[in-house]
């Protein structure tokens, strides 16, 4: 994962994901939205994702419950 974009609401996170996918169309960028299911059950080590869009609480939950490593990511607020 190269970048994490934090959004204050789920709706804004979904909109941001849609716009990022439009901008990345035709390029080799993987854009993922952190959903409730992904934060609880996601296998982050095998997931191809360059840009992760999330709300702060879902990201915190994924870090605490799963093995999500953000040490090499850029965080954008």
Short mmCIF file of N, CA and C in Angstrom, two decimals:
data_model
loop_
_atom_site.label_atom_id
_atom_site.label_comp_id
_atom_site.label_asym_id
_atom_site.label_seq_id
_atom_site.Cartn_x
_atom_site.Cartn_y
_atom_site.Cartn_z
N UNK A 1 0.84 -1.16 0.00
CA UNK A 1 0.00 0.00 0.00
C UNK A 1 0.90 1.24 0.00
N UNK A 2 0.60 2.15 -0.91
CA UNK A 2 1.42 3.33 -1.04
C UNK A 2 0.81 4.56 -0.37
N UNK A 3 -0.53 4.62 -0.32
CA UNK A 3 -1.18 5.80 0.25
C UNK A 3 -2.48 5.40 0.95
N UNK A 4 -2.79 6.13 2.00
CA UNK A 4 -4.06 5.97 2.71
C UNK A 4 -4.73 7.34 2.73
N UNK A 5 -5.98 7.39 2.31
CA UNK A 5 -6.75 8.63 2.35
C UNK A 5 -7.81 8.46 3.42
N UNK A 6 -7.80 9.33 4.41
CA UNK A 6 -8.79 9.29 5.49
C UNK A 6 -9.89 10.30 5.21
N UNK A 7 -11.13 9.84 5.32
CA UNK A 7 -12.30 10.69 5.11
C UNK A 7 -13.15 10.64 6.37
N UNK A 8 -13.81 11.75 6.73
CA UNK A 8 -14.57 11.79 7.97
C UNK A 8 -15.85 10.95 7.97
N UNK A 9 -16.42 10.66 6.79
CA UNK A 9 -17.67 9.89 6.73
C UNK A 9 -17.56 8.77 5.71
N UNK A 10 -18.42 7.77 5.85
CA UNK A 10 -18.45 6.65 4.89
C UNK A 10 -18.84 7.14 3.50
N UNK A 11 -19.80 8.06 3.46
CA UNK A 11 -20.27 8.58 2.18
C UNK A 11 -19.16 9.30 1.43
N UNK A 12 -18.40 10.12 2.14
CA UNK A 12 -17.29 10.83 1.51
C UNK A 12 -16.18 9.85 1.09
N UNK A 13 -15.96 8.82 1.88
CA UNK A 13 -14.96 7.80 1.53
C UNK A 13 -15.38 7.08 0.25
N UNK A 14 -16.66 6.75 0.13
CA UNK A 14 -17.15 6.08 -1.08
C UNK A 14 -17.01 7.00 -2.30
N UNK A 15 -17.35 8.28 -2.14
CA UNK A 15 -17.22 9.23 -3.23
C UNK A 15 -15.75 9.42 -3.63
N UNK A 16 -14.88 9.51 -2.66
CA UNK A 16 -13.45 9.66 -2.92
C UNK A 16 -12.91 8.45 -3.67
N UNK A 17 -13.35 7.26 -3.28
CA UNK A 17 -12.93 6.03 -3.97
C UNK A 17 -13.37 6.05 -5.42
N UNK A 18 -14.63 6.43 -5.67
CA UNK A 18 -15.12 6.50 -7.05
C UNK A 18 -14.28 7.46 -7.89
N UNK A 19 -13.97 8.62 -7.33
CA UNK A 19 -13.19 9.61 -8.08
C UNK A 19 -11.75 9.15 -8.29
N UNK A 20 -11.16 8.50 -7.30
CA UNK A 20 -9.80 7.96 -7.46
C UNK A 20 -9.76 6.91 -8.55
N UNK A 21 -10.79 6.06 -8.60
CA UNK A 21 -10.84 5.03 -9.65
C UNK A 21 -10.97 5.65 -11.03
N UNK A 22 -11.72 6.75 -11.13
CA UNK A 22 -11.84 7.45 -12.42
C UNK A 22 -10.48 8.01 -12.84
N UNK A 23 -9.77 8.62 -11.89
CA UNK A 23 -8.45 9.19 -12.20
C UNK A 23 -7.42 8.12 -12.53
N UNK A 24 -7.55 6.95 -11.93
CA UNK A 24 -6.58 5.88 -12.13
C UNK A 24 -6.92 4.98 -13.32
N UNK A 25 -8.04 5.25 -13.98
CA UNK A 25 -8.45 4.41 -15.10
C UNK A 25 -7.37 4.39 -16.17
N UNK A 26 -7.00 3.19 -16.61
CA UNK A 26 -5.97 3.02 -17.62
C UNK A 26 -4.57 2.95 -17.04
N UNK A 27 -4.46 3.12 -15.76
CA UNK A 27 -3.16 3.02 -15.09
C UNK A 27 -3.17 1.78 -14.19
N UNK A 28 -2.04 1.44 -13.66
CA UNK A 28 -1.95 0.23 -12.84
C UNK A 28 -2.06 0.54 -11.36
N UNK A 29 -3.04 1.37 -10.99
CA UNK A 29 -3.27 1.68 -9.59
C UNK A 29 -4.45 0.88 -9.09
N UNK A 30 -4.29 0.23 -7.93
CA UNK A 30 -5.40 -0.44 -7.28
C UNK A 30 -5.94 0.46 -6.19
N UNK A 31 -7.23 0.77 -6.26
CA UNK A 31 -7.88 1.64 -5.27
C UNK A 31 -8.93 0.81 -4.54
N UNK A 32 -8.87 0.79 -3.21
CA UNK A 32 -9.82 0.02 -2.40
C UNK A 32 -10.48 0.91 -1.37
N UNK A 33 -11.75 0.62 -1.11
CA UNK A 33 -12.50 1.27 -0.05
C UNK A 33 -12.52 0.34 1.15
N UNK A 34 -12.15 0.86 2.30
CA UNK A 34 -12.18 0.06 3.53
C UNK A 34 -13.63 -0.05 3.99
N UNK A 35 -14.22 -1.21 3.77
CA UNK A 35 -15.57 -1.48 4.22
C UNK A 35 -15.52 -2.16 5.58
N UNK A 36 -16.67 -2.32 6.18
CA UNK A 36 -16.74 -2.99 7.47
C UNK A 36 -16.22 -4.43 7.35
N UNK A 37 -16.63 -5.12 6.29
CA UNK A 37 -16.19 -6.50 6.08
C UNK A 37 -14.68 -6.57 5.86
N UNK A 38 -14.15 -5.66 5.07
CA UNK A 38 -12.72 -5.66 4.81
C UNK A 38 -11.92 -5.37 6.08
N UNK A 39 -12.41 -4.46 6.91
CA UNK A 39 -11.67 -4.13 8.13
C UNK A 39 -11.69 -5.30 9.12
N UNK A 40 -12.74 -6.14 9.08
CA UNK A 40 -12.85 -7.25 10.01
C UNK A 40 -12.22 -8.53 9.47
N UNK A 41 -12.42 -8.79 8.18
CA UNK A 41 -12.05 -10.09 7.62
C UNK A 41 -10.98 -10.04 6.54
N UNK A 42 -10.52 -8.85 6.21
CA UNK A 42 -9.61 -8.70 5.07
C UNK A 42 -8.24 -9.32 5.28
N UNK A 43 -7.71 -9.86 4.20
CA UNK A 43 -6.35 -10.38 4.20
C UNK A 43 -5.48 -9.33 3.53
N UNK A 44 -4.93 -8.43 4.32
CA UNK A 44 -4.23 -7.27 3.80
C UNK A 44 -2.88 -7.62 3.16
N UNK A 45 -2.30 -8.71 3.55
CA UNK A 45 -1.00 -9.10 2.99
C UNK A 45 -1.13 -9.51 1.53
N UNK A 46 -2.24 -10.13 1.15
CA UNK A 46 -2.43 -10.62 -0.21
C UNK A 46 -3.21 -9.64 -1.09
N UNK A 47 -3.70 -8.55 -0.53
CA UNK A 47 -4.53 -7.60 -1.26
C UNK A 47 -3.66 -6.66 -2.10
N UNK A 48 -3.99 -6.56 -3.39
CA UNK A 48 -3.29 -5.60 -4.24
C UNK A 48 -4.00 -4.25 -4.11
N UNK A 49 -3.34 -3.34 -3.45
CA UNK A 49 -3.94 -2.04 -3.22
C UNK A 49 -2.84 -0.99 -3.14
N UNK A 50 -2.94 0.00 -4.01
CA UNK A 50 -1.99 1.11 -3.96
C UNK A 50 -2.53 2.26 -3.12
N UNK A 51 -3.85 2.48 -3.22
CA UNK A 51 -4.50 3.56 -2.48
C UNK A 51 -5.67 2.97 -1.70
N UNK A 52 -5.65 3.16 -0.39
CA UNK A 52 -6.73 2.70 0.48
C UNK A 52 -7.47 3.92 1.00
N UNK A 53 -8.80 3.92 0.83
CA UNK A 53 -9.63 5.02 1.31
C UNK A 53 -10.44 4.49 2.48
N UNK A 54 -10.43 5.23 3.60
CA UNK A 54 -11.07 4.72 4.82
C UNK A 54 -11.52 5.87 5.71
N UNK A 55 -12.37 5.51 6.66
CA UNK A 55 -12.69 6.42 7.75
C UNK A 55 -11.72 6.09 8.89
N UNK A 56 -11.49 7.03 9.79
CA UNK A 56 -10.51 6.79 10.86
C UNK A 56 -10.82 5.58 11.74
N UNK A 57 -12.08 5.38 12.10
CA UNK A 57 -12.42 4.26 12.98
C UNK A 57 -12.24 2.91 12.31
N UNK A 58 -12.60 2.81 11.04
CA UNK A 58 -12.41 1.54 10.32
C UNK A 58 -10.93 1.23 10.14
N UNK A 59 -10.14 2.24 9.88
CA UNK A 59 -8.70 2.03 9.75
C UNK A 59 -8.11 1.60 11.09
N UNK A 60 -8.52 2.25 12.17
CA UNK A 60 -8.05 1.88 13.50
C UNK A 60 -8.43 0.44 13.84
N UNK A 61 -9.65 0.06 13.51
CA UNK A 61 -10.11 -1.31 13.77
C UNK A 61 -9.26 -2.32 13.00
N UNK A 62 -8.98 -2.02 11.74
CA UNK A 62 -8.17 -2.94 10.93
C UNK A 62 -6.75 -3.06 11.46
N UNK A 63 -6.21 -1.96 11.94
CA UNK A 63 -4.84 -2.00 12.49
C UNK A 63 -4.81 -2.82 13.76
N UNK A 64 -5.81 -2.65 14.61
CA UNK A 64 -5.85 -3.37 15.89
C UNK A 64 -6.19 -4.86 15.73
N UNK A 65 -7.13 -5.18 14.84
CA UNK A 65 -7.61 -6.56 14.72
C UNK A 65 -6.86 -7.40 13.69
N UNK A 66 -6.33 -6.76 12.70
CA UNK A 66 -5.65 -7.49 11.63
C UNK A 66 -4.20 -7.05 11.55
N UNK A 67 -3.49 -7.65 10.65
CA UNK A 67 -2.08 -7.32 10.49
C UNK A 67 -1.91 -6.32 9.35
N UNK A 68 -2.36 -5.10 9.57
CA UNK A 68 -2.26 -4.05 8.57
C UNK A 68 -1.03 -3.21 8.86
N UNK A 69 -0.09 -3.24 7.95
CA UNK A 69 1.17 -2.52 8.12
C UNK A 69 1.15 -1.24 7.31
N UNK A 70 1.22 -0.09 7.98
CA UNK A 70 1.22 1.20 7.31
C UNK A 70 2.58 1.89 7.37
N UNK A 71 3.61 1.16 7.72
CA UNK A 71 4.93 1.77 7.90
C UNK A 71 5.50 2.32 6.60
N UNK A 72 5.07 1.83 5.46
CA UNK A 72 5.59 2.31 4.17
C UNK A 72 4.55 3.10 3.39
N UNK A 73 3.49 3.56 4.05
CA UNK A 73 2.41 4.27 3.40
C UNK A 73 2.46 5.75 3.72
N UNK A 74 1.90 6.53 2.83
CA UNK A 74 1.72 7.95 3.05
C UNK A 74 0.28 8.16 3.47
N UNK A 75 0.07 8.86 4.57
CA UNK A 75 -1.29 9.10 5.08
C UNK A 75 -1.72 10.50 4.62
N UNK A 76 -2.89 10.58 3.97
CA UNK A 76 -3.44 11.86 3.51
C UNK A 76 -4.74 12.12 4.26
N UNK A 77 -4.85 13.29 4.81
CA UNK A 77 -6.08 13.65 5.52
C UNK A 77 -6.91 14.58 4.69
#
